[in-house]
Amino acid sequence: MGENRELKFALERHWRGEIGADELEKTGYDLRVRHWELQRAAGLDFVTVGDFAFYDQMANHIQLLGCEPARFGFLGDEPELSRYFTLARGVAREGDEKSRPALEMTKWFDTNYHYLVPEFSADTNFALASERIFTELAEARRLGHPVKAVLIGPLTFLWLGKEKTPGFSRLDLLEKLLPVYRKILARLCAEGADWVQIDEPILGLDLPSSWQQAFEPAYHRLASANAQVLLATYFSPLKENFNLACRLPVAGLHIDAVRAPEDALTAADWLPAHRVLSLGLIDGRNVWRADLDRILDFLRFERFAKLREIWLAPSCSLLHVPFCAAAEKALDGQLRSWLSFAVEKLQELQALKNAAQENVEGEALAARFPLFAQSRAVRQSRKDSPRVHAPEVAARLAALPADIDRRKSSYPVRRAAQDARFSLPLLPTTTIGSFPQTAAVRALRAAFRGGKTNLAEYTAALQEKIRETVAIQEELGLDVLVHGEAERNDMVEYFGEQLAGFAFTANGWVQSYGSRCVKPPILYGDVSRPRPMTVEWSRFAQGLTEKPMKGMLTGPVTILQWSFVRDDQPRATTAEQIALAIRDEVVDLEKAGIGIIQIDEPAIREGLPPRREYWGEYLAWATRVFRVAASGVQDATQIHTHMCYSEFHDILPEIASMDADVITIETSRSDMELLRAFGNFHYPNAIGPGVYDIHSPRVPPVAEIEALLTKALSVIPAERLWVNPDCGLKTRDWPETKAALANMVEAARRLRGGGK
Ligand code: GLN
Ligand code: ZN
């Protein structure tokens, strides 16, 4: 994105029609030049070409490989860049037959980056169809850089795509795809790339055997291009694919030595000695200064000595970390000194390389290489810092009773207490929390942040918003109301800012998708809650209505998942600290008279490790910390949870083990398919399947919602069915929100009237 998100701003200006393609291309070129210079200045032996994208690297490959889906109806005379943005962003023109939904987007492995999903059908063909990567190679060569070009591997490319027609496997397309890869390799090589890195991160997944078996023949065919290929893996241990990875006919293998140090060691034994082993030693997924002594010790293992050549690298692409920690002038110096963003990671690599080439140790090492001295000082200061280690947090954790994650009674008992307390109708209606974040709402927050309004004025203005939101919900006839979350900019940041242990950068942006970036909080120390965070808003809102007002919190797993998390203790421990802080908030809400409390966990699914083998361990602590957060309340207090992207088919028992009284999930886009799974599984508590898609401004007709609910009723008994949209409404406008909710309430009424 560039140090100051130059790419984002140029893209958005281009999309608004303010700058032409030439100017956008110029921004892209300038960024590449600058980033290559940074790499060379840090002493890297190769710069990487092919990792630059105006939107997404997978989308670049869709064009490079000539497989733009036919459904876009390109005539062939549109400029490449304009087709590219059509793939990425779709064409939306009300009622126009030319309107096309964009390619689907999904998370890149276990990161928060989203890639565009290639679409395949049995008749998909491939061709070398874009010059972009060759142009960029020529640019780098012209600047005198030695080049390692990078491609996403053919098997990973196919794996990450989606079959759009039935009755075929996208793996069958490999035959047609390989000749194009071969051609690309040969050209990259002929045009001066010293190396071509081919990324096959799917080697870290549990692959069906047909996919495993496809690797060897495929890479034998690519070998005939005579390029020096570095096969790159990352994010996850290779396990049963390890021998396969070592056997492939390539010149080198990259291993993520942060996530899979054992693979790196074993590779030293198994990799033929004439191959290059690239060790991903600097963590590309987190923001802490590396422990250079430990890494150097690792590098000095005898067994690496027998290989012809060892490369030092970051564990993965630096796309997943912010640009430059030194630029964070607003952070205090101590905290800043602990951090290493992309620029600092390059410097760490250089220090490692220099140190590895000399035979110095101990004090002499630190004296000779300042970064080693710094790395030691950082470790010491993190270890000694009272802001990292809060004795009361540790003491509380150590003294937790064994049943800290258990509600007082089982669901049926709680249910009876809650029914008596709330007397809700059958098929109760509610929303997921946020209401439209209009320009006016955002202006209120900005004015307060910027010091233009004081706390009293800000509070009064937000209370007015809450009053309006509550009145609208009463008028609509919703059964369980919310306060609307107008005070929140982001569901994690809002809590992070109020909890101890979190810091916020000014410019620590990371690409999420396209021009969108997120600025994850930095979770550096023990977490605790100095004071209540949401209670006053909820208490105020409840005071405005007789209906139950739902309190609204973000859950511990989601807060963890969307932050950069300290690496000096297990994530599970950090999650438990967050859980205790949220638990305190839950209990305080209850004391303030809030009888229904929702704890959002939209990120629980994406936290799953890439390999199934590790799912159990993760799910055990992830579901536990949710229960820890939720279970400090009386039976008559109703706990809800909400999850969006809910591919839960394979983890339903664990979702059930969270024991929320009500779970709201996203099902509207899959036509209630997921709900059937919940039904078959006999999910024991109540469920609110989203009855319409909030991602679209479309207002669903009553009959449509009724039909969905009727379907839902065939698998979930009416006594345990709730009615709600599939996510928060903050991205919508008021008119469509009111219309959609009115239809939703009406659909519920009709079904109740039907006596079901
Ligand atoms: N309560 C949040 C909202 O309504 C939930 C957001 C989410 O699930 N991502 O905005
Ligand atoms: Zn959601």
mmCIF file of N, CA, C and O in Angstrom, residues 32 63 74-75 121 135 145 174 190 256 319 337 364 449 470 537-538 555 558 592 666 731:
data_model
loop_
_atom_site.group_PDB
_atom_site.id
_atom_site.type_symbol
_atom_site.label_atom_id
_atom_site.label_comp_id
_atom_site.label_asym_id
_atom_site.label_seq_id
_atom_site.Cartn_x
_atom_site.Cartn_y
_atom_site.Cartn_z
ATOM 1 N N ARG A 32 6.716 0.669 -6.467
ATOM 2 C CA ARG A 32 7.613 -0.470 -6.696
ATOM 3 C C ARG A 32 9.063 -0.020 -6.593
ATOM 4 O O ARG A 32 9.885 -0.664 -5.938
ATOM 5 N N GLN A 63 -5.632 -12.650 -14.586
ATOM 6 C CA GLN A 63 -5.351 -12.008 -15.881
ATOM 7 C C GLN A 63 -4.103 -12.583 -16.543
ATOM 8 O O GLN A 63 -4.082 -12.821 -17.739
ATOM 9 N N PHE A 74 -16.573 -9.829 -21.272
ATOM 10 C CA PHE A 74 -15.611 -8.895 -21.863
ATOM 11 C C PHE A 74 -15.515 -9.140 -23.360
ATOM 12 O O PHE A 74 -15.521 -10.284 -23.818
ATOM 13 N N LEU A 75 -15.416 -8.050 -24.094
ATOM 14 C CA LEU A 75 -15.328 -8.185 -25.545
ATOM 15 C C LEU A 75 -13.891 -8.345 -26.000
ATOM 16 O O LEU A 75 -13.623 -8.773 -27.110
ATOM 17 N N SER A 121 -14.784 -23.461 -14.629
ATOM 18 C CA SER A 121 -15.780 -24.406 -15.113
ATOM 19 C C SER A 121 -15.031 -25.398 -15.983
ATOM 20 O O SER A 121 -13.847 -25.223 -16.267
ATOM 21 N N THR A 135 6.729 -6.673 -17.607
ATOM 22 C CA THR A 135 7.038 -5.243 -17.586
ATOM 23 C C THR A 135 7.713 -4.876 -16.263
ATOM 24 O O THR A 135 8.695 -4.133 -16.229
ATOM 25 N N HIS A 145 18.570 -4.088 -10.426
ATOM 26 C CA HIS A 145 18.361 -5.019 -9.314
ATOM 27 C C HIS A 145 18.445 -6.474 -9.754
ATOM 28 O O HIS A 145 17.852 -6.833 -10.765
ATOM 29 N N LEU A 174 -5.572 -28.736 -14.420
ATOM 30 C CA LEU A 174 -4.116 -28.626 -14.302
ATOM 31 C C LEU A 174 -3.416 -28.892 -15.637
ATOM 32 O O LEU A 174 -2.485 -28.183 -16.008
ATOM 33 N N ALA A 190 14.216 -16.038 -19.339
ATOM 34 C CA ALA A 190 14.874 -15.432 -20.504
ATOM 35 C C ALA A 190 15.001 -13.921 -20.355
ATOM 36 O O ALA A 190 15.932 -13.310 -20.874
ATOM 37 N N ASP A 256 8.657 -21.840 6.309
ATOM 38 C CA ASP A 256 8.290 -20.871 7.334
ATOM 39 C C ASP A 256 8.845 -21.369 8.669
ATOM 40 O O ASP A 256 8.249 -22.190 9.351
ATOM 41 N N LEU A 319 3.205 -8.347 3.321
ATOM 42 C CA LEU A 319 1.902 -7.712 3.143
ATOM 43 C C LEU A 319 1.104 -7.678 4.448
ATOM 44 O O LEU A 319 0.239 -6.824 4.640
ATOM 45 N N SER A 337 10.156 0.876 20.538
ATOM 46 C CA SER A 337 11.407 0.114 20.405
ATOM 47 C C SER A 337 11.147 -1.396 20.376
ATOM 48 O O SER A 337 11.991 -2.163 19.938
ATOM 49 N N ALA A 364 30.645 -9.637 22.233
ATOM 50 C CA ALA A 364 31.289 -9.168 21.003
ATOM 51 C C ALA A 364 30.263 -9.011 19.882
ATOM 52 O O ALA A 364 30.325 -8.071 19.080
ATOM 53 N N ARG A 449 -13.327 13.390 19.096
ATOM 54 C CA ARG A 449 -11.920 12.966 19.045
ATOM 55 C C ARG A 449 -11.002 14.140 18.770
ATOM 56 O O ARG A 449 -9.909 14.243 19.306
ATOM 57 N N VAL A 470 -33.971 3.919 19.443
ATOM 58 C CA VAL A 470 -34.916 3.144 20.249
ATOM 59 C C VAL A 470 -36.348 3.413 19.780
ATOM 60 O O VAL A 470 -37.158 2.489 19.606
ATOM 61 N N TRP A 537 -24.001 3.566 28.401
ATOM 62 C CA TRP A 537 -24.823 3.626 27.177
ATOM 63 C C TRP A 537 -26.005 2.667 27.282
ATOM 64 O O TRP A 537 -27.134 3.016 26.945
ATOM 65 N N SER A 538 -25.736 1.448 27.742
ATOM 66 C CA SER A 538 -26.803 0.443 27.797
ATOM 67 C C SER A 538 -27.848 0.811 28.848
ATOM 68 O O SER A 538 -29.045 0.660 28.624
ATOM 69 N N GLY A 555 -16.396 -10.360 21.740
ATOM 70 C CA GLY A 555 -15.870 -11.496 22.490
ATOM 71 C C GLY A 555 -14.355 -11.588 22.471
ATOM 72 O O GLY A 555 -13.686 -10.983 21.624
ATOM 73 N N THR A 558 -12.483 -12.786 19.163
ATOM 74 C CA THR A 558 -12.495 -11.798 18.087
ATOM 75 C C THR A 558 -11.521 -10.654 18.388
ATOM 76 O O THR A 558 -10.795 -10.201 17.498
ATOM 77 N N ALA A 592 -26.573 -3.521 36.151
ATOM 78 C CA ALA A 592 -27.234 -2.282 35.724
ATOM 79 C C ALA A 592 -28.629 -2.560 35.162
ATOM 80 O O ALA A 592 -29.276 -1.665 34.619
ATOM 81 N N GLU A 666 -25.139 -16.230 10.171
ATOM 82 C CA GLU A 666 -25.383 -15.804 8.801
ATOM 83 C C GLU A 666 -25.819 -17.030 7.994
ATOM 84 O O GLU A 666 -25.073 -17.984 7.875
ATOM 85 N N THR A 731 -23.542 -0.513 7.889
ATOM 86 C CA THR A 731 -23.175 -0.056 6.541
ATOM 87 C C THR A 731 -24.392 0.328 5.689
ATOM 88 O O THR A 731 -24.244 0.754 4.544
#
